[in-house]
PDB file of C-alpha atoms and ligand atoms in Angstrom:
ATOM      1  CA  MET A   1     148.022-142.545  33.675  1.00  0.00           C
ATOM      2  CA  ALA A   2     145.904-141.615  30.671  1.00  0.00           C
ATOM      3  CA  ARG A   3     147.687-139.872  27.833  1.00  0.00           C
ATOM      4  CA  LEU A   4     146.309-138.657  24.508  1.00  0.00           C
ATOM      5  CA  VAL A   5     148.227-137.223  21.587  1.00  0.00           C
ATOM      6  CA  TYR A   6     146.518-135.399  18.769  1.00  0.00           C
ATOM      7  CA  ARG A   7     147.651-133.902  15.498  1.00  0.00           C
ATOM      8  CA  CYS A   8     145.731-130.597  15.134  1.00  0.00           C
ATOM      9  CA  TYR A   9     145.447-129.609  11.477  1.00  0.00           C
ATOM     10  CA  ALA A  10     145.594-126.075  10.072  1.00  0.00           C
ATOM     11  CA  LYS A  11     143.063-124.667   7.569  1.00  0.00           C
ATOM     12  CA  ILE A  12     143.010-122.684   4.395  1.00  0.00           C
ATOM     13  CA  ASN A  13     140.217-120.273   3.472  1.00  0.00           C
ATOM     14  CA  LEU A  14     139.742-121.197  -0.181  1.00  0.00           C
ATOM     15  CA  THR A  15     137.365-118.266  -0.348  1.00  0.00           C
ATOM     16  CA  LEU A  16     136.684-115.582   2.231  1.00  0.00           C
ATOM     17  CA  GLU A  17     133.949-113.110   1.346  1.00  0.00           C
ATOM     18  CA  VAL A  18     132.727-110.420   3.719  1.00  0.00           C
ATOM     19  CA  LEU A  19     129.113-109.570   2.937  1.00  0.00           C
ATOM     20  CA  ARG A  20     128.577-106.657   5.332  1.00  0.00           C
ATOM     21  CA  ARG A  21     129.295-105.184   8.735  1.00  0.00           C
ATOM     22  CA  ARG A  22     126.773-106.248  11.387  1.00  0.00           C
ATOM     23  CA  GLU A  23     125.121-104.292  14.174  1.00  0.00           C
ATOM     24  CA  ASP A  24     127.123-106.244  16.802  1.00  0.00           C
ATOM     25  CA  GLY A  25     130.441-105.079  15.283  1.00  0.00           C
ATOM     26  CA  TYR A  26     131.224-108.471  13.712  1.00  0.00           C
ATOM     27  CA  HIS A  27     131.107-109.075   9.969  1.00  0.00           C
ATOM     28  CA  GLU A  28     128.848-111.415   8.035  1.00  0.00           C
ATOM     29  CA  LEU A  29     130.995-114.012   6.233  1.00  0.00           C
ATOM     30  CA  ALA A  30     130.767-116.517   3.426  1.00  0.00           C
ATOM     31  CA  SER A  31     133.922-118.621   3.425  1.00  0.00           C
ATOM     32  CA  LEU A  32     134.873-122.022   2.064  1.00  0.00           C
ATOM     33  CA  VAL A  33     137.286-123.569   4.556  1.00  0.00           C
ATOM     34  CA  HIS A  34     139.298-126.779   4.363  1.00  0.00           C
ATOM     35  CA  THR A  35     141.660-128.489   6.800  1.00  0.00           C
ATOM     36  CA  ILE A  36     145.187-129.187   5.508  1.00  0.00           C
ATOM     37  CA  GLY A  37     148.043-131.492   6.510  1.00  0.00           C
ATOM     38  CA  LEU A  38     150.196-128.855   8.226  1.00  0.00           C
ATOM     39  CA  ALA A  39     149.673-129.526  11.962  1.00  0.00           C
ATOM     40  CA  ASP A  40     150.546-128.897  15.605  1.00  0.00           C
ATOM     41  CA  ASP A  41     150.748-131.790  18.087  1.00  0.00           C
ATOM     42  CA  LEU A  42     148.866-131.599  21.370  1.00  0.00           C
ATOM     43  CA  HIS A  43     149.769-133.965  24.239  1.00  0.00           C
ATOM     44  CA  ILE A  44     147.126-134.309  26.942  1.00  0.00           C
ATOM     45  CA  GLU A  45     147.867-136.095  30.219  1.00  0.00           C
ATOM     46  CA  SER A  46     145.890-136.406  33.413  1.00  0.00           C
ATOM     47  CA  ALA A  47     147.175-134.187  36.233  1.00  0.00           C
ATOM     48  CA  ASN A  48     145.894-132.679  39.467  1.00  0.00           C
ATOM     49  CA  GLU A  49     145.740-129.149  38.155  1.00  0.00           C
ATOM     50  CA  LEU A  50     145.434-127.422  34.795  1.00  0.00           C
ATOM     51  CA  LEU A  51     148.839-126.812  33.203  1.00  0.00           C
ATOM     52  CA  THR A  52     149.632-125.725  29.651  1.00  0.00           C
ATOM     53  CA  ARG A  53     153.000-125.571  27.938  1.00  0.00           C
ATOM     54  CA  ALA A  54     153.791-124.567  24.394  1.00  0.00           C
ATOM     55  CA  GLU A  55     157.026-125.514  22.674  1.00  0.00           C
ATOM     56  CA  GLY A  56     158.045-123.305  19.772  1.00  0.00           C
ATOM     57  CA  LEU A  57     155.832-120.406  20.801  1.00  0.00           C
ATOM     58  CA  ASP A  58     155.806-117.776  23.508  1.00  0.00           C
ATOM     59  CA  ILE A  59     152.224-117.265  24.645  1.00  0.00           C
ATOM     60  CA  GLU A  60     150.762-115.694  27.738  1.00  0.00           C
ATOM     61  CA  PRO A  61     148.203-117.801  29.673  1.00  0.00           C
ATOM     62  CA  ASP A  62     145.381-115.287  29.144  1.00  0.00           C
ATOM     63  CA  THR A  63     145.751-115.345  25.356  1.00  0.00           C
ATOM     64  CA  ASN A  64     146.618-119.051  25.130  1.00  0.00           C
ATOM     65  CA  LEU A  65     143.537-120.571  23.511  1.00  0.00           C
ATOM     66  CA  VAL A  66     144.472-124.053  24.780  1.00  0.00           C
ATOM     67  CA  PHE A  67     144.353-122.828  28.367  1.00  0.00           C
ATOM     68  CA  LEU A  68     141.154-120.845  27.766  1.00  0.00           C
ATOM     69  CA  ALA A  69     139.500-123.874  26.110  1.00  0.00           C
ATOM     70  CA  ALA A  70     140.467-126.111  29.048  1.00  0.00           C
ATOM     71  CA  GLU A  71     139.079-123.608  31.568  1.00  0.00           C
ATOM     72  CA  LEU A  72     135.888-123.221  29.548  1.00  0.00           C
ATOM     73  CA  LEU A  73     135.195-126.974  29.417  1.00  0.00           C
ATOM     74  CA  ALA A  74     136.056-127.342  33.118  1.00  0.00           C
ATOM     75  CA  SER A  75     133.608-124.606  34.093  1.00  0.00           C
ATOM     76  CA  ALA A  76     130.859-125.734  31.678  1.00  0.00           C
ATOM     77  CA  THR A  77     130.992-129.308  33.027  1.00  0.00           C
ATOM     78  CA  ARG A  78     131.996-128.407  36.632  1.00  0.00           C
ATOM     79  CA  VAL A  79     134.665-131.068  36.417  1.00  0.00           C
ATOM     80  CA  ARG A  80     137.275-130.974  39.167  1.00  0.00           C
ATOM     81  CA  ALA A  81     140.003-132.899  37.326  1.00  0.00           C
ATOM     82  CA  GLY A  82     143.124-131.230  35.917  1.00  0.00           C
ATOM     83  CA  ALA A  83     145.286-131.952  32.883  1.00  0.00           C
ATOM     84  CA  GLU A  84     148.721-131.209  31.538  1.00  0.00           C
ATOM     85  CA  LEU A  85     148.566-129.950  27.953  1.00  0.00           C
ATOM     86  CA  THR A  86     151.760-129.669  25.914  1.00  0.00           C
ATOM     87  CA  LEU A  87     151.653-128.119  22.502  1.00  0.00           C
ATOM     88  CA  ASN A  88     154.335-128.643  19.842  1.00  0.00           C
ATOM     89  CA  LYS A  89     153.785-125.802  17.401  1.00  0.00           C
ATOM     90  CA  ARG A  90     154.480-126.222  13.720  1.00  0.00           C
ATOM     91  CA  ILE A  91     151.683-124.074  12.278  1.00  0.00           C
ATOM     92  CA  PRO A  92     152.939-120.483  12.131  1.00  0.00           C
ATOM     93  CA  ALA A  93     151.043-118.378  14.684  1.00  0.00           C
ATOM     94  CA  ALA A  94     148.807-115.466  13.667  1.00  0.00           C
ATOM     95  CA  ALA A  95     149.234-116.321   9.981  1.00  0.00           C
ATOM     96  CA  GLY A  96     145.627-116.940   8.890  1.00  0.00           C
ATOM     97  CA  LEU A  97     146.027-120.734   9.028  1.00  0.00           C
ATOM     98  CA  GLY A  98     143.877-121.272  12.137  1.00  0.00           C
ATOM     99  CA  GLY A  99     146.543-122.980  14.266  1.00  0.00           C
ATOM    100  CA  GLY A 100     145.391-121.544  17.603  1.00  0.00           C
ATOM    101  CA  SER A 101     141.742-122.278  16.773  1.00  0.00           C
ATOM    102  CA  SER A 102     142.539-125.883  15.821  1.00  0.00           C
ATOM    103  CA  ASP A 103     144.518-126.393  19.054  1.00  0.00           C
ATOM    104  CA  ALA A 104     141.601-124.932  21.050  1.00  0.00           C
ATOM    105  CA  ALA A 105     138.979-127.192  19.417  1.00  0.00           C
ATOM    106  CA  THR A 106     141.206-130.229  19.993  1.00  0.00           C
ATOM    107  CA  THR A 107     141.600-129.221  23.640  1.00  0.00           C
ATOM    108  CA  LEU A 108     137.793-129.261  24.018  1.00  0.00           C
ATOM    109  CA  VAL A 109     137.448-132.634  22.267  1.00  0.00           C
ATOM    110  CA  GLY A 110     140.503-134.209  23.941  1.00  0.00           C
ATOM    111  CA  LEU A 111     139.631-133.105  27.480  1.00  0.00           C
ATOM    112  CA  ASN A 112     136.025-134.186  26.955  1.00  0.00           C
ATOM    113  CA  THR A 113     137.510-137.640  26.280  1.00  0.00           C
ATOM    114  CA  LEU A 114     140.103-137.581  29.092  1.00  0.00           C
ATOM    115  CA  TRP A 115     137.632-136.324  31.677  1.00  0.00           C
ATOM    116  CA  GLY A 116     134.765-138.490  30.395  1.00  0.00           C
ATOM    117  CA  THR A 117     132.512-135.434  30.509  1.00  0.00           C
ATOM    118  CA  GLY A 118     130.305-136.653  27.619  1.00  0.00           C
ATOM    119  CA  VAL A 119     129.553-133.213  26.127  1.00  0.00           C
ATOM    120  CA  HIS A 120     127.861-133.705  22.750  1.00  0.00           C
ATOM    121  CA  LEU A 121     129.156-132.392  19.437  1.00  0.00           C
ATOM    122  CA  ALA A 122     126.541-129.600  19.213  1.00  0.00           C
ATOM    123  CA  GLU A 123     127.365-128.306  22.701  1.00  0.00           C
ATOM    124  CA  LEU A 124     131.144-128.523  22.072  1.00  0.00           C
ATOM    125  CA  THR A 125     130.589-126.469  18.911  1.00  0.00           C
ATOM    126  CA  ARG A 126     128.652-123.877  20.918  1.00  0.00           C
ATOM    127  CA  LEU A 127     131.440-123.695  23.508  1.00  0.00           C
ATOM    128  CA  ALA A 128     133.974-123.405  20.665  1.00  0.00           C
ATOM    129  CA  ALA A 129     132.209-120.262  19.393  1.00  0.00           C
ATOM    130  CA  GLU A 130     132.944-118.583  22.748  1.00  0.00           C
ATOM    131  CA  LEU A 131     136.671-119.011  22.084  1.00  0.00           C
ATOM    132  CA  GLY A 132     136.724-117.433  18.608  1.00  0.00           C
ATOM    133  CA  SER A 133     134.889-117.254  15.296  1.00  0.00           C
ATOM    134  CA  ASP A 134     137.066-119.955  13.637  1.00  0.00           C
ATOM    135  CA  VAL A 135     137.009-122.476  16.498  1.00  0.00           C
ATOM    136  CA  PRO A 136     133.589-124.144  15.759  1.00  0.00           C
ATOM    137  CA  PHE A 137     134.848-125.213  12.308  1.00  0.00           C
ATOM    138  CA  PHE A 138     137.703-127.134  13.948  1.00  0.00           C
ATOM    139  CA  VAL A 139     135.400-129.282  16.086  1.00  0.00           C
ATOM    140  CA  ARG A 140     134.828-131.290  12.876  1.00  0.00           C
ATOM    141  CA  GLY A 141     137.169-129.898  10.214  1.00  0.00           C
ATOM    142  CA  GLY A 142     137.225-131.272   6.664  1.00  0.00           C
ATOM    143  CA  ALA A 143     135.431-128.957   4.241  1.00  0.00           C
ATOM    144  CA  ALA A 144     132.741-126.481   5.276  1.00  0.00           C
ATOM    145  CA  LEU A 145     130.901-123.442   4.074  1.00  0.00           C
ATOM    146  CA  MET A 146     131.198-120.970   6.930  1.00  0.00           C
ATOM    147  CA  ARG A 147     128.598-118.231   7.339  1.00  0.00           C
ATOM    148  CA  GLY A 148     127.452-115.734   9.943  1.00  0.00           C
ATOM    149  CA  ARG A 149     130.281-114.737  12.260  1.00  0.00           C
ATOM    150  CA  GLY A 150     131.886-118.110  11.448  1.00  0.00           C
ATOM    151  CA  GLU A 151     129.741-120.342  13.646  1.00  0.00           C
ATOM    152  CA  ASP A 152     127.128-121.229  11.029  1.00  0.00           C
ATOM    153  CA  LEU A 153     128.608-124.271   9.240  1.00  0.00           C
ATOM    154  CA  ASP A 154     127.452-126.374   6.282  1.00  0.00           C
ATOM    155  CA  VAL A 155     129.516-129.541   6.066  1.00  0.00           C
ATOM    156  CA  LEU A 156     130.710-130.301   2.516  1.00  0.00           C
ATOM    157  CA  PRO A 157     132.364-133.348   0.974  1.00  0.00           C
ATOM    158  CA  PRO A 158     136.114-132.880   1.535  1.00  0.00           C
ATOM    159  CA  VAL A 159     138.401-132.531  -1.482  1.00  0.00           C
ATOM    160  CA  GLN A 160     140.661-135.559  -1.927  1.00  0.00           C
ATOM    161  CA  GLY A 161     144.363-134.814  -2.174  1.00  0.00           C
ATOM    162  CA  GLN A 162     144.349-131.228  -3.452  1.00  0.00           C
ATOM    163  CA  TRP A 163     147.950-130.040  -3.057  1.00  0.00           C
ATOM    164  CA  PHE A 164     148.961-126.505  -2.117  1.00  0.00           C
ATOM    165  CA  VAL A 165     152.101-124.495  -1.704  1.00  0.00           C
ATOM    166  CA  ILE A 166     152.045-121.995   1.154  1.00  0.00           C
ATOM    167  CA  VAL A 167     154.389-119.132   1.981  1.00  0.00           C
ATOM    168  CA  VAL A 168     154.150-117.163   5.223  1.00  0.00           C
ATOM    169  CA  PRO A 169     155.488-113.579   5.278  1.00  0.00           C
ATOM    170  CA  ARG A 170     156.630-112.483   8.747  1.00  0.00           C
ATOM    171  CA  HIS A 171     154.809-109.749  10.642  1.00  0.00           C
ATOM    172  CA  ASP A 172     154.513-108.207  14.079  1.00  0.00           C
ATOM    173  CA  VAL A 173     151.106-106.576  13.705  1.00  0.00           C
ATOM    174  CA  LEU A 174     149.242-106.816  17.022  1.00  0.00           C
ATOM    175  CA  ASP A 175     145.532-107.643  16.956  1.00  0.00           C
ATOM    176  CA  LYS A 176     145.827-108.178  13.220  1.00  0.00           C
ATOM    177  CA  THR A 177     142.405-109.800  12.695  1.00  0.00           C
ATOM    178  CA  LYS A 178     140.598-106.941  14.390  1.00  0.00           C
ATOM    179  CA  ARG A 179     142.673-104.373  12.480  1.00  0.00           C
ATOM    180  CA  LEU A 180     142.033-106.044   9.143  1.00  0.00           C
ATOM    181  CA  TYR A 181     138.282-106.186   9.705  1.00  0.00           C
ATOM    182  CA  ALA A 182     138.299-102.536  10.792  1.00  0.00           C
ATOM    183  CA  ALA A 183     140.208-101.561   7.612  1.00  0.00           C
ATOM    184  CA  LEU A 184     137.578-103.064   5.279  1.00  0.00           C
ATOM    185  CA  GLU A 185     135.833-100.652   2.947  1.00  0.00           C
ATOM    186  CA  PRO A 186     132.488-101.193   1.187  1.00  0.00           C
ATOM    187  CA  THR A 187     134.375-101.982  -2.045  1.00  0.00           C
ATOM    188  CA  ASP A 188     135.905-105.024  -0.290  1.00  0.00           C
ATOM    189  CA  PHE A 189     132.438-106.483   0.363  1.00  0.00           C
ATOM    190  CA  SER A 190     130.936-109.020  -2.045  1.00  0.00           C
ATOM    191  CA  SER A 191     127.774-111.081  -2.450  1.00  0.00           C
ATOM    192  CA  GLY A 192     129.121-114.510  -1.454  1.00  0.00           C
ATOM    193  CA  GLU A 193     128.486-115.809  -4.964  1.00  0.00           C
ATOM    194  CA  LEU A 194     132.036-117.088  -5.581  1.00  0.00           C
ATOM    195  CA  THR A 195     131.877-119.032  -2.323  1.00  0.00           C
ATOM    196  CA  VAL A 196     128.575-120.602  -3.369  1.00  0.00           C
ATOM    197  CA  LEU A 197     130.073-121.551  -6.762  1.00  0.00           C
ATOM    198  CA  ALA A 198     133.183-123.057  -5.158  1.00  0.00           C
ATOM    199  CA  ALA A 199     131.046-124.958  -2.587  1.00  0.00           C
ATOM    200  CA  HIS A 200     128.902-126.256  -5.457  1.00  0.00           C
ATOM    201  CA  ARG A 201     131.997-127.755  -7.107  1.00  0.00           C
ATOM    202  CA  LEU A 202     132.831-129.585  -3.877  1.00  0.00           C
ATOM    203  CA  ARG A 203     129.288-130.981  -3.676  1.00  0.00           C
ATOM    204  CA  GLN A 204     129.714-132.233  -7.257  1.00  0.00           C
ATOM    205  CA  HIS A 205     133.140-133.732  -6.379  1.00  0.00           C
ATOM    206  CA  LEU A 206     134.793-131.501  -8.960  1.00  0.00           C
ATOM    207  CA  PRO A 207     138.331-130.116  -8.490  1.00  0.00           C
ATOM    208  CA  LEU A 208     138.828-126.559  -7.259  1.00  0.00           C
ATOM    209  CA  ILE A 209     139.514-123.848  -9.806  1.00  0.00           C
ATOM    210  CA  GLU A 210     141.521-120.658  -9.318  1.00  0.00           C
ATOM    211  CA  ASP A 211     138.699-118.503 -10.744  1.00  0.00           C
ATOM    212  CA  HIS A 212     136.535-119.137  -7.670  1.00  0.00           C
ATOM    213  CA  LEU A 213     139.210-118.328  -5.092  1.00  0.00           C
ATOM    214  CA  THR A 214     138.976-114.913  -3.459  1.00  0.00           C
ATOM    215  CA  ASN A 215     139.696-113.096  -0.186  1.00  0.00           C
ATOM    216  CA  ALA A 216     138.083-109.870   1.057  1.00  0.00           C
ATOM    217  CA  PHE A 217     141.280-108.824   2.856  1.00  0.00           C
ATOM    218  CA  SER A 218     143.442-108.864  -0.286  1.00  0.00           C
ATOM    219  CA  ARG A 219     143.534-105.038  -0.478  1.00  0.00           C
ATOM    220  CA  SER A 220     143.661-104.146   3.235  1.00  0.00           C
ATOM    221  CA  ALA A 221     146.263-106.832   4.062  1.00  0.00           C
ATOM    222  CA  ARG A 222     148.668-105.207   1.582  1.00  0.00           C
ATOM    223  CA  VAL A 223     148.252-101.945   3.499  1.00  0.00           C
ATOM    224  CA  ILE A 224     148.552-103.406   7.006  1.00  0.00           C
ATOM    225  CA  PHE A 225     151.339-106.004   6.631  1.00  0.00           C
ATOM    226  CA  PRO A 226     154.596-104.310   5.631  1.00  0.00           C
ATOM    227  CA  GLY A 227     156.381-106.362   2.973  1.00  0.00           C
ATOM    228  CA  LEU A 228     153.351-108.505   2.087  1.00  0.00           C
ATOM    229  CA  SER A 229     152.754-106.855  -1.269  1.00  0.00           C
ATOM    230  CA  SER A 230     156.317-107.400  -2.435  1.00  0.00           C
ATOM    231  CA  ALA A 231     156.434-111.044  -1.158  1.00  0.00           C
ATOM    232  CA  TRP A 232     153.119-111.666  -2.960  1.00  0.00           C
ATOM    233  CA  THR A 233     154.379-110.309  -6.291  1.00  0.00           C
ATOM    234  CA  LYS A 234     157.639-112.273  -5.989  1.00  0.00           C
ATOM    235  CA  ALA A 235     155.834-115.533  -5.076  1.00  0.00           C
ATOM    236  CA  GLU A 236     153.580-115.205  -8.142  1.00  0.00           C
ATOM    237  CA  ALA A 237     156.566-114.483 -10.418  1.00  0.00           C
ATOM    238  CA  LEU A 238     158.655-117.382  -9.032  1.00  0.00           C
ATOM    239  CA  CYS A 239     155.843-119.939  -9.326  1.00  0.00           C
ATOM    240  CA  GLY A 240     154.023-118.547 -12.387  1.00  0.00           C
ATOM    241  CA  ARG A 241     150.569-118.707 -10.795  1.00  0.00           C
ATOM    242  CA  ARG A 242     148.197-116.733  -8.583  1.00  0.00           C
ATOM    243  CA  PHE A 243     148.547-116.745  -4.807  1.00  0.00           C
ATOM    244  CA  PHE A 244     145.636-116.134  -2.431  1.00  0.00           C
ATOM    245  CA  LEU A 245     145.478-114.906   1.138  1.00  0.00           C
ATOM    246  CA  SER A 246     144.242-117.382   3.778  1.00  0.00           C
ATOM    247  CA  GLY A 247     142.027-115.909   6.510  1.00  0.00           C
ATOM    248  CA  ALA A 248     143.240-112.506   7.625  1.00  0.00           C
ATOM    249  CA  GLY A 249     146.710-113.426   6.330  1.00  0.00           C
ATOM    250  CA  PRO A 250     149.526-112.940   5.860  1.00  0.00           C
ATOM    251  CA  ALA A 251     149.841-116.613   4.751  1.00  0.00           C
ATOM    252  CA  LEU A 252     149.571-116.946   0.969  1.00  0.00           C
ATOM    253  CA  PHE A 253     148.690-120.166  -0.853  1.00  0.00           C
ATOM    254  CA  ALA A 254     148.493-121.401  -4.428  1.00  0.00           C
ATOM    255  CA  LEU A 255     146.942-124.503  -5.949  1.00  0.00           C
ATOM    256  CA  ALA A 256     149.429-127.181  -7.005  1.00  0.00           C
ATOM    257  CA  ALA A 257     148.780-129.957  -9.507  1.00  0.00           C
ATOM    258  CA  ASP A 258     150.191-132.740  -7.307  1.00  0.00           C
ATOM    259  CA  ARG A 259     152.829-133.455  -4.667  1.00  0.00           C
ATOM    260  CA  PRO A 260     155.873-133.060  -6.991  1.00  0.00           C
ATOM    261  CA  ASP A 261     154.487-129.738  -8.263  1.00  0.00           C
ATOM    262  CA  ALA A 262     153.852-128.494  -4.678  1.00  0.00           C
ATOM    263  CA  ARG A 263     157.425-129.454  -3.700  1.00  0.00           C
ATOM    264  CA  ARG A 264     158.901-127.837  -6.803  1.00  0.00           C
ATOM    265  CA  GLN A 265     157.067-124.584  -6.080  1.00  0.00           C
ATOM    266  CA  ALA A 266     158.108-124.700  -2.408  1.00  0.00           C
ATOM    267  CA  ALA A 267     161.750-125.073  -3.525  1.00  0.00           C
ATOM    268  CA  ARG A 268     161.372-122.007  -5.766  1.00  0.00           C
ATOM    269  CA  LEU A 269     159.862-119.998  -2.907  1.00  0.00           C
ATOM    270  CA  ALA A 270     162.853-120.846  -0.693  1.00  0.00           C
ATOM    271  CA  ARG A 271     164.586-117.885  -2.381  1.00  0.00           C
ATOM    272  CA  LEU A 272     162.286-115.558  -0.445  1.00  0.00           C
ATOM    273  CA  GLY A 273     163.789-116.776   2.855  1.00  0.00           C
ATOM    274  CA  LEU A 274     160.299-117.243   4.337  1.00  0.00           C
ATOM    275  CA  PRO A 275     158.641-120.328   5.860  1.00  0.00           C
ATOM    276  CA  THR A 276     157.213-122.393   3.000  1.00  0.00           C
ATOM    277  CA  TYR A 277     155.108-125.565   3.045  1.00  0.00           C
ATOM    278  CA  ALA A 278     153.896-128.147   0.525  1.00  0.00           C
ATOM    279  CA  THR A 279     150.721-129.691   1.926  1.00  0.00           C
ATOM    280  CA  ARG A 280     147.349-131.124   0.927  1.00  0.00           C
ATOM    281  CA  THR A 281     143.746-131.241   2.033  1.00  0.00           C
ATOM    282  CA  VAL A 282     142.819-133.560   4.914  1.00  0.00           C
ATOM    283  CA  LYS A 283     139.367-134.866   5.840  1.00  0.00           C
ATOM    284  CA  HIS A 284     139.293-134.147   9.586  1.00  0.00           C
ATOM    285  CA  ALA A 285     140.305-131.469  12.053  1.00  0.00           C
ATOM    286  CA  ARG A 286     142.547-133.849  13.961  1.00  0.00           C
ATOM    287  CA  ALA A 287     144.020-137.315  14.148  1.00  0.00           C
ATOM    288  CA  SER A 288     144.815-139.289  17.247  1.00  0.00           C
ATOM    289  CA  ILE A 289     148.485-140.179  16.871  1.00  0.00           C
ATOM    290  CA  ARG A 290     148.877-142.343  19.977  1.00  0.00           C
ATOM    291  CA  LEU A 291     146.338-143.582  22.459  1.00  0.00           C
ATOM    292  CA  ALA A 292     146.729-144.941  25.968  1.00  0.00           C
ATOM    293  CA  ALA A 293     145.165-148.395  26.267  1.00  0.00           C
ATOM    294  CA  ASP A 294     142.532-147.182  28.715  1.00  0.00           C
ATOM    295  CA  SER A 295     141.327-144.226  26.606  1.00  0.00           C
ATOM    296  CA  THR A 296     138.844-143.870  23.804  1.00  0.00           C
ATOM    297  CA  ILE A 297     138.834-141.183  21.153  1.00  0.00           C
ATOM    298  CA  GLY A 298     136.151-138.482  21.041  1.00  0.00           C
ATOM    299  CA  TYR A 299     135.039-136.920  17.805  1.00  0.00           C
ATOM    300  CA  PRO A 300     137.517-137.646  15.030  1.00  0.00           C
TER     301      PRO A 300
HETATM  302  O1  C5P B 401     136.002-114.069  16.990  1.00  0.00           O
HETATM  303  P1  C5P B 401     137.441-113.686  16.990  1.00  0.00           P
HETATM  304  O2  C5P B 401     137.982-113.460  18.369  1.00  0.00           O
HETATM  305  O3  C5P B 401     138.280-114.620  16.205  1.00  0.00           O
HETATM  306  O4  C5P B 401     137.505-112.291  16.234  1.00  0.00           O
HETATM  307  C1  C5P B 401     138.537-111.354  16.384  1.00  0.00           C
HETATM  308  C2  C5P B 401     138.049-110.012  15.880  1.00  0.00           C
HETATM  309  O5  C5P B 401     137.828-110.083  14.480  1.00  0.00           O
HETATM  310  C3  C5P B 401     136.732-109.586  16.473  1.00  0.00           C
HETATM  311  O6  C5P B 401     136.909-108.869  17.654  1.00  0.00           O
HETATM  312  C4  C5P B 401     136.155-108.710  15.377  1.00  0.00           C
HETATM  313  O7  C5P B 401     136.706-107.422  15.461  1.00  0.00           O
HETATM  314  C5  C5P B 401     136.685-109.326  14.108  1.00  0.00           C
HETATM  315  N1  C5P B 401     135.708-110.231  13.441  1.00  0.00           N
HETATM  316  C6  C5P B 401     134.680-109.654  12.702  1.00  0.00           C
HETATM  317  N2  C5P B 401     133.793-110.472  12.052  1.00  0.00           N
HETATM  318  C7  C5P B 401     133.909-111.823  12.112  1.00  0.00           C
HETATM  319  C8  C5P B 401     134.960-112.414  12.849  1.00  0.00           C
HETATM  320  C9  C5P B 401     135.845-111.588  13.501  1.00  0.00           C
HETATM  321  O8  C5P B 401     134.552-108.437  12.629  1.00  0.00           O
HETATM  322  N3  C5P B 401     133.038-112.578  11.441  1.00  0.00           N
END
């Protein structure tokens, strides 16, 4: 019986600029995104029907992006096969680290392999956009300049071994992404210039610098997530450096010089009693961690 196991990497928005509100209700973005080592594991096995299980997370089938991705690929390809998908969550959910989106993109890629449906990269990316604005990025991962609603992607050379420390304040804000977008004010909008500058450094293979990092939700997130502002101030004081919001938050990250520095900062942040991670950039959206002899991998 065919069995695939994938590591689905999280992302950090090194920059996230909102240029304007669009006629369709979405917002025009300029964001520099990078996949990082923090990951969920997704086990995919052949089965007669479509079954999804998540360990470490309570999710309803209709909001479970893995299930929705599987249904979408099945209906787009009219495949009759099933699959059993088991997710081991490590990426904190609804934190701004793209865990659900990464799992969904890997479901599309993994089932395309398991079912032998042969859907090409461009079409998988189009299907991914139906699942959420961040999902197309995770079909490839690595480094990308994200524009439009999130589906317009320029692939960039990935950064080698940039270390980060991440701290994730807890929250129970429902529909947080929608709420954060709705709370944006014209003063939160920017031209996209910092994102272009940061992307330029990647093209030149230069290291990232703090001065280019920015996030349009920095003001509104402090209003919407109770306790974020105080955790943010404390994190910056404990580690003696700036922290930045990833995505719509509330995950906060800071640049670290190397692995020992990232670990040292993570140890300092332990005082906050919040989930903390030391991690680094990775080149792909996923890695195949075990393959059945009769299977071949799809897009790496
Ligand atoms: O596309 P996704 O389902 O991830 O988006 C969730 C919500 O975030 C949307 O319903 C929309 O309100 C908001 N959004 C936006 N502009 C974007 C992406 C998302 O306004 N570029």
